[in-house]
């Protein structure tokens, strides 16, 4: 693929830290998400042809050209620029998988979305509102307006407020039906404490703030909740039918305007290190892209 725009993801930061599943292996070209034009296909590939514009994942995406497995790409929606399609197979698919097939969120339920102003977080807020849920988001205070405009009902500044106490106050001590947990560390303890006893689900799909654990004793006597792990790449490999269903649902949501063209913050490829540093420093909102 000739890269039109590459997506910058928190996993790129974790790779730089060496904490992402095994860490980067040399030789290493950073980046693993891009959208652009197919300029060549491998033998036997019939699902996409030369000239198609696709978005997908493949190692070494912070470059002018990248190779992607044909099975990992989707067509750039008609009328969208390459950069506007970034996030389709990663951020949006992850948010949808967390909320629906795994979180089983339904209308009238309440969801807590951590890092609600981030790329996955913003997608999750839009989706949860579309499915009729009450949304409580956490984010740094200066990002609250962005998330409120997406429809979030309650916002918590996790840096200055007691998240557990606030969520319990908002929910009348009942807790939330689903937690989208991408932060880890001490935030994970808040997440299991505010999930509804017996039925509450904590969907764990990130560890931006470090590792966290829960014991069998705690699950038995303290936090009777469902802790569910999610990695969208693994879901695509091990549950391809489910991944296809997610992509079908996202296509419908694009058609219906629930999922609008993305508006990433775009950096020149040469400024990739700056983009990663800003993502690491928690100063960004929404999707980030590099343009070669
Ligand atoms: N499992 C999967 O398949 C999958 C797929 C995609 C993404 N993810 C995960 O989803 C999460 C979001 O990814 P993204 O690319 O959309 O990034 P992002 O949410 O745009 O950026 C991370 C945001 O997390 C918040 N945050 C809260 N505590 C943090 C901490 N201790 N360290 C760093 N950031 C912290 C910050 O915003 P505030 O300060 O405003 O809260 C920061 O801006 C990441 O954990 C990523 O690894 C997982």
PDB file of N, CA, C and O in Angstrom, residues 116-157:
ATOM      1  N   UNK A 116     -12.113   8.918  27.963  1.00  0.00           N
ATOM      2  CA  UNK A 116     -13.239   9.137  27.046  1.00  0.00           C
ATOM      3  C   UNK A 116     -12.925  10.134  25.931  1.00  0.00           C
ATOM      4  O   UNK A 116     -13.619  10.167  24.917  1.00  0.00           O
ATOM      5  N   UNK A 117     -11.894  10.954  26.113  1.00  0.00           N
ATOM      6  CA  UNK A 117     -11.548  11.934  25.065  1.00  0.00           C
ATOM      7  C   UNK A 117     -10.556  11.376  24.063  1.00  0.00           C
ATOM      8  O   UNK A 117     -10.211  12.044  23.095  1.00  0.00           O
ATOM      9  N   UNK A 118     -10.083  10.155  24.301  1.00  0.00           N
ATOM     10  CA  UNK A 118      -9.089   9.553  23.419  1.00  0.00           C
ATOM     11  C   UNK A 118      -9.729   9.016  22.146  1.00  0.00           C
ATOM     12  O   UNK A 118     -10.933   9.167  21.920  1.00  0.00           O
ATOM     13  N   UNK A 119      -8.913   8.377  21.319  1.00  0.00           N
ATOM     14  CA  UNK A 119      -9.411   7.891  20.033  1.00  0.00           C
ATOM     15  C   UNK A 119     -10.448   6.779  20.229  1.00  0.00           C
ATOM     16  O   UNK A 119     -11.568   6.852  19.699  1.00  0.00           O
ATOM     17  N   UNK A 120     -10.120   5.760  21.012  1.00  0.00           N
ATOM     18  CA  UNK A 120     -11.102   4.701  21.283  1.00  0.00           C
ATOM     19  C   UNK A 120     -12.240   5.278  22.127  1.00  0.00           C
ATOM     20  O   UNK A 120     -13.419   4.989  21.886  1.00  0.00           O
ATOM     21  N   UNK A 121     -11.885   6.110  23.089  1.00  0.00           N
ATOM     22  CA  UNK A 121     -12.882   6.665  24.008  1.00  0.00           C
ATOM     23  C   UNK A 121     -13.967   7.447  23.287  1.00  0.00           C
ATOM     24  O   UNK A 121     -15.158   7.273  23.559  1.00  0.00           O
ATOM     25  N   UNK A 122     -13.581   8.305  22.359  1.00  0.00           N
ATOM     26  CA  UNK A 122     -14.586   9.103  21.635  1.00  0.00           C
ATOM     27  C   UNK A 122     -15.501   8.205  20.811  1.00  0.00           C
ATOM     28  O   UNK A 122     -16.718   8.434  20.744  1.00  0.00           O
ATOM     29  N   UNK A 123     -14.923   7.191  20.175  1.00  0.00           N
ATOM     30  CA  UNK A 123     -15.757   6.250  19.413  1.00  0.00           C
ATOM     31  C   UNK A 123     -16.747   5.561  20.347  1.00  0.00           C
ATOM     32  O   UNK A 123     -17.932   5.414  20.036  1.00  0.00           O
ATOM     33  N   UNK A 124     -16.263   5.166  21.536  1.00  0.00           N
ATOM     34  CA  UNK A 124     -17.115   4.455  22.493  1.00  0.00           C
ATOM     35  C   UNK A 124     -18.248   5.349  22.997  1.00  0.00           C
ATOM     36  O   UNK A 124     -19.382   4.885  23.173  1.00  0.00           O
ATOM     37  N   UNK A 125     -17.952   6.627  23.226  1.00  0.00           N
ATOM     38  CA  UNK A 125     -19.002   7.537  23.705  1.00  0.00           C
ATOM     39  C   UNK A 125     -20.098   7.651  22.635  1.00  0.00           C
ATOM     40  O   UNK A 125     -21.297   7.535  22.937  1.00  0.00           O
ATOM     41  N   UNK A 126     -19.695   7.863  21.392  1.00  0.00           N
ATOM     42  CA  UNK A 126     -20.698   7.973  20.313  1.00  0.00           C
ATOM     43  C   UNK A 126     -21.532   6.701  20.219  1.00  0.00           C
ATOM     44  O   UNK A 126     -22.757   6.755  20.093  1.00  0.00           O
ATOM     45  N   UNK A 127     -20.868   5.545  20.265  1.00  0.00           N
ATOM     46  CA  UNK A 127     -21.589   4.274  20.120  1.00  0.00           C
ATOM     47  C   UNK A 127     -22.530   4.036  21.299  1.00  0.00           C
ATOM     48  O   UNK A 127     -23.693   3.663  21.114  1.00  0.00           O
ATOM     49  N   UNK A 128     -22.031   4.272  22.507  1.00  0.00           N
ATOM     50  CA  UNK A 128     -22.856   4.010  23.693  1.00  0.00           C
ATOM     51  C   UNK A 128     -24.098   4.896  23.691  1.00  0.00           C
ATOM     52  O   UNK A 128     -25.198   4.450  24.046  1.00  0.00           O
ATOM     53  N   UNK A 129     -23.952   6.147  23.274  1.00  0.00           N
ATOM     54  CA  UNK A 129     -25.132   7.032  23.200  1.00  0.00           C
ATOM     55  C   UNK A 129     -26.085   6.521  22.124  1.00  0.00           C
ATOM     56  O   UNK A 129     -27.298   6.513  22.308  1.00  0.00           O
ATOM     57  N   UNK A 130     -25.530   6.083  20.987  1.00  0.00           N
ATOM     58  CA  UNK A 130     -26.379   5.558  19.913  1.00  0.00           C
ATOM     59  C   UNK A 130     -27.205   4.357  20.405  1.00  0.00           C
ATOM     60  O   UNK A 130     -28.368   4.200  20.023  1.00  0.00           O
ATOM     61  N   UNK A 131     -26.602   3.523  21.257  1.00  0.00           N
ATOM     62  CA  UNK A 131     -27.323   2.340  21.735  1.00  0.00           C
ATOM     63  C   UNK A 131     -28.190   2.652  22.958  1.00  0.00           C
ATOM     64  O   UNK A 131     -28.741   1.746  23.575  1.00  0.00           O
ATOM     65  N   UNK A 132     -28.286   3.919  23.320  1.00  0.00           N
ATOM     66  CA  UNK A 132     -29.257   4.320  24.337  1.00  0.00           C
ATOM     67  C   UNK A 132     -28.773   4.235  25.764  1.00  0.00           C
ATOM     68  O   UNK A 132     -29.588   4.195  26.704  1.00  0.00           O
ATOM     69  N   UNK A 133     -27.451   4.219  25.973  1.00  0.00           N
ATOM     70  CA  UNK A 133     -26.919   4.101  27.326  1.00  0.00           C
ATOM     71  C   UNK A 133     -26.665   5.477  27.942  1.00  0.00           C
ATOM     72  O   UNK A 133     -26.538   6.477  27.243  1.00  0.00           O
ATOM     73  N   UNK A 134     -26.600   5.503  29.269  1.00  0.00           N
ATOM     74  CA  UNK A 134     -26.105   6.673  29.988  1.00  0.00           C
ATOM     75  C   UNK A 134     -24.593   6.540  30.072  1.00  0.00           C
ATOM     76  O   UNK A 134     -24.078   5.476  30.433  1.00  0.00           O
ATOM     77  N   UNK A 135     -23.885   7.615  29.695  1.00  0.00           N
ATOM     78  CA  UNK A 135     -22.423   7.557  29.625  1.00  0.00           C
ATOM     79  C   UNK A 135     -21.782   8.417  30.716  1.00  0.00           C
ATOM     80  O   UNK A 135     -22.073   9.609  30.833  1.00  0.00           O
ATOM     81  N   UNK A 136     -20.923   7.762  31.506  1.00  0.00           N
ATOM     82  CA  UNK A 136     -20.049   8.486  32.431  1.00  0.00           C
ATOM     83  C   UNK A 136     -18.638   8.369  31.855  1.00  0.00           C
ATOM     84  O   UNK A 136     -18.164   7.258  31.591  1.00  0.00           O
ATOM     85  N   UNK A 137     -17.992   9.491  31.621  1.00  0.00           N
ATOM     86  CA  UNK A 137     -16.642   9.460  31.055  1.00  0.00           C
ATOM     87  C   UNK A 137     -15.632  10.012  32.036  1.00  0.00           C
ATOM     88  O   UNK A 137     -15.957  10.880  32.850  1.00  0.00           O
ATOM     89  N   UNK A 138     -14.404   9.495  31.975  1.00  0.00           N
ATOM     90  CA  UNK A 138     -13.305  10.133  32.699  1.00  0.00           C
ATOM     91  C   UNK A 138     -12.345  10.720  31.679  1.00  0.00           C
ATOM     92  O   UNK A 138     -12.129  10.147  30.608  1.00  0.00           O
ATOM     93  N   UNK A 139     -11.785  11.870  32.011  1.00  0.00           N
ATOM     94  CA  UNK A 139     -10.799  12.525  31.145  1.00  0.00           C
ATOM     95  C   UNK A 139     -10.199  13.672  31.931  1.00  0.00           C
ATOM     96  O   UNK A 139     -10.770  14.126  32.929  1.00  0.00           O
ATOM     97  N   UNK A 140      -9.054  14.163  31.450  1.00  0.00           N
ATOM     98  CA  UNK A 140      -8.483  15.372  32.036  1.00  0.00           C
ATOM     99  C   UNK A 140      -9.466  16.513  31.804  1.00  0.00           C
ATOM    100  O   UNK A 140     -10.148  16.562  30.768  1.00  0.00           O
ATOM    101  N   UNK A 141      -9.546  17.449  32.769  1.00  0.00           N
ATOM    102  CA  UNK A 141     -10.600  18.473  32.765  1.00  0.00           C
ATOM    103  C   UNK A 141     -10.659  19.273  31.466  1.00  0.00           C
ATOM    104  O   UNK A 141     -11.751  19.564  30.960  1.00  0.00           O
ATOM    105  N   UNK A 142      -9.502  19.598  30.899  1.00  0.00           N
ATOM    106  CA  UNK A 142      -9.508  20.452  29.705  1.00  0.00           C
ATOM    107  C   UNK A 142     -10.110  19.751  28.489  1.00  0.00           C
ATOM    108  O   UNK A 142     -10.364  20.392  27.468  1.00  0.00           O
ATOM    109  N   UNK A 143     -10.348  18.444  28.585  1.00  0.00           N
ATOM    110  CA  UNK A 143     -10.926  17.697  27.457  1.00  0.00           C
ATOM    111  C   UNK A 143     -12.425  17.455  27.636  1.00  0.00           C
ATOM    112  O   UNK A 143     -13.058  16.841  26.778  1.00  0.00           O
ATOM    113  N   UNK A 144     -12.996  17.910  28.756  1.00  0.00           N
ATOM    114  CA  UNK A 144     -14.392  17.565  29.054  1.00  0.00           C
ATOM    115  C   UNK A 144     -15.374  18.097  28.014  1.00  0.00           C
ATOM    116  O   UNK A 144     -16.346  17.421  27.670  1.00  0.00           O
ATOM    117  N   UNK A 145     -15.123  19.311  27.507  1.00  0.00           N
ATOM    118  CA  UNK A 145     -16.070  19.887  26.541  1.00  0.00           C
ATOM    119  C   UNK A 145     -16.191  19.015  25.299  1.00  0.00           C
ATOM    120  O   UNK A 145     -17.288  18.819  24.769  1.00  0.00           O
ATOM    121  N   UNK A 146     -15.056  18.489  24.838  1.00  0.00           N
ATOM    122  CA  UNK A 146     -15.061  17.635  23.645  1.00  0.00           C
ATOM    123  C   UNK A 146     -15.971  16.429  23.873  1.00  0.00           C
ATOM    124  O   UNK A 146     -16.791  16.071  23.026  1.00  0.00           O
ATOM    125  N   UNK A 147     -15.834  15.812  25.034  1.00  0.00           N
ATOM    126  CA  UNK A 147     -16.595  14.592  25.304  1.00  0.00           C
ATOM    127  C   UNK A 147     -18.073  14.916  25.545  1.00  0.00           C
ATOM    128  O   UNK A 147     -18.970  14.167  25.128  1.00  0.00           O
ATOM    129  N   UNK A 148     -18.316  16.062  26.167  1.00  0.00           N
ATOM    130  CA  UNK A 148     -19.709  16.471  26.411  1.00  0.00           C
ATOM    131  C   UNK A 148     -20.423  16.681  25.080  1.00  0.00           C
ATOM    132  O   UNK A 148     -21.568  16.285  24.913  1.00  0.00           O
ATOM    133  N   UNK A 149     -19.721  17.278  24.112  1.00  0.00           N
ATOM    134  CA  UNK A 149     -20.328  17.522  22.794  1.00  0.00           C
ATOM    135  C   UNK A 149     -20.693  16.212  22.083  1.00  0.00           C
ATOM    136  O   UNK A 149     -21.565  16.183  21.237  1.00  0.00           O
ATOM    137  N   UNK A 150     -20.004  15.127  22.438  1.00  0.00           N
ATOM    138  CA  UNK A 150     -20.326  13.826  21.840  1.00  0.00           C
ATOM    139  C   UNK A 150     -21.530  13.180  22.519  1.00  0.00           C
ATOM    140  O   UNK A 150     -21.987  12.124  22.090  1.00  0.00           O
ATOM    141  N   UNK A 151     -22.007  13.792  23.601  1.00  0.00           N
ATOM    142  CA  UNK A 151     -23.219  13.287  24.243  1.00  0.00           C
ATOM    143  C   UNK A 151     -23.028  12.678  25.611  1.00  0.00           C
ATOM    144  O   UNK A 151     -24.005  12.188  26.207  1.00  0.00           O
ATOM    145  N   UNK A 152     -21.805  12.673  26.136  1.00  0.00           N
ATOM    146  CA  UNK A 152     -21.592  12.077  27.461  1.00  0.00           C
ATOM    147  C   UNK A 152     -22.470  12.780  28.500  1.00  0.00           C
ATOM    148  O   UNK A 152     -22.634  13.995  28.471  1.00  0.00           O
ATOM    149  N   UNK A 153     -23.042  11.982  29.405  1.00  0.00           N
ATOM    150  CA  UNK A 153     -23.981  12.537  30.385  1.00  0.00           C
ATOM    151  C   UNK A 153     -23.269  13.076  31.617  1.00  0.00           C
ATOM    152  O   UNK A 153     -23.712  14.054  32.216  1.00  0.00           O
ATOM    153  N   UNK A 154     -22.171  12.432  32.023  1.00  0.00           N
ATOM    154  CA  UNK A 154     -21.435  12.847  33.222  1.00  0.00           C
ATOM    155  C   UNK A 154     -19.947  12.744  32.926  1.00  0.00           C
ATOM    156  O   UNK A 154     -19.512  11.785  32.287  1.00  0.00           O
ATOM    157  N   UNK A 155     -19.192  13.719  33.413  1.00  0.00           N
ATOM    158  CA  UNK A 155     -17.748  13.669  33.209  1.00  0.00           C
ATOM    159  C   UNK A 155     -17.025  13.813  34.530  1.00  0.00           C
ATOM    160  O   UNK A 155     -17.431  14.611  35.392  1.00  0.00           O
ATOM    161  N   UNK A 156     -15.971  13.030  34.690  1.00  0.00           N
ATOM    162  CA  UNK A 156     -15.192  13.047  35.921  1.00  0.00           C
ATOM    163  C   UNK A 156     -13.740  13.351  35.569  1.00  0.00           C
ATOM    164  O   UNK A 156     -13.180  12.741  34.649  1.00  0.00           O
ATOM    165  N   UNK A 157     -13.162  14.309  36.290  1.00  0.00           N
ATOM    166  CA  UNK A 157     -11.727  14.592  36.151  1.00  0.00           C
ATOM    167  C   UNK A 157     -10.998  13.665  37.116  1.00  0.00           C
ATOM    168  O   UNK A 157     -10.962  13.916  38.326  1.00  0.00           O
TER     169      UNK A 157
END
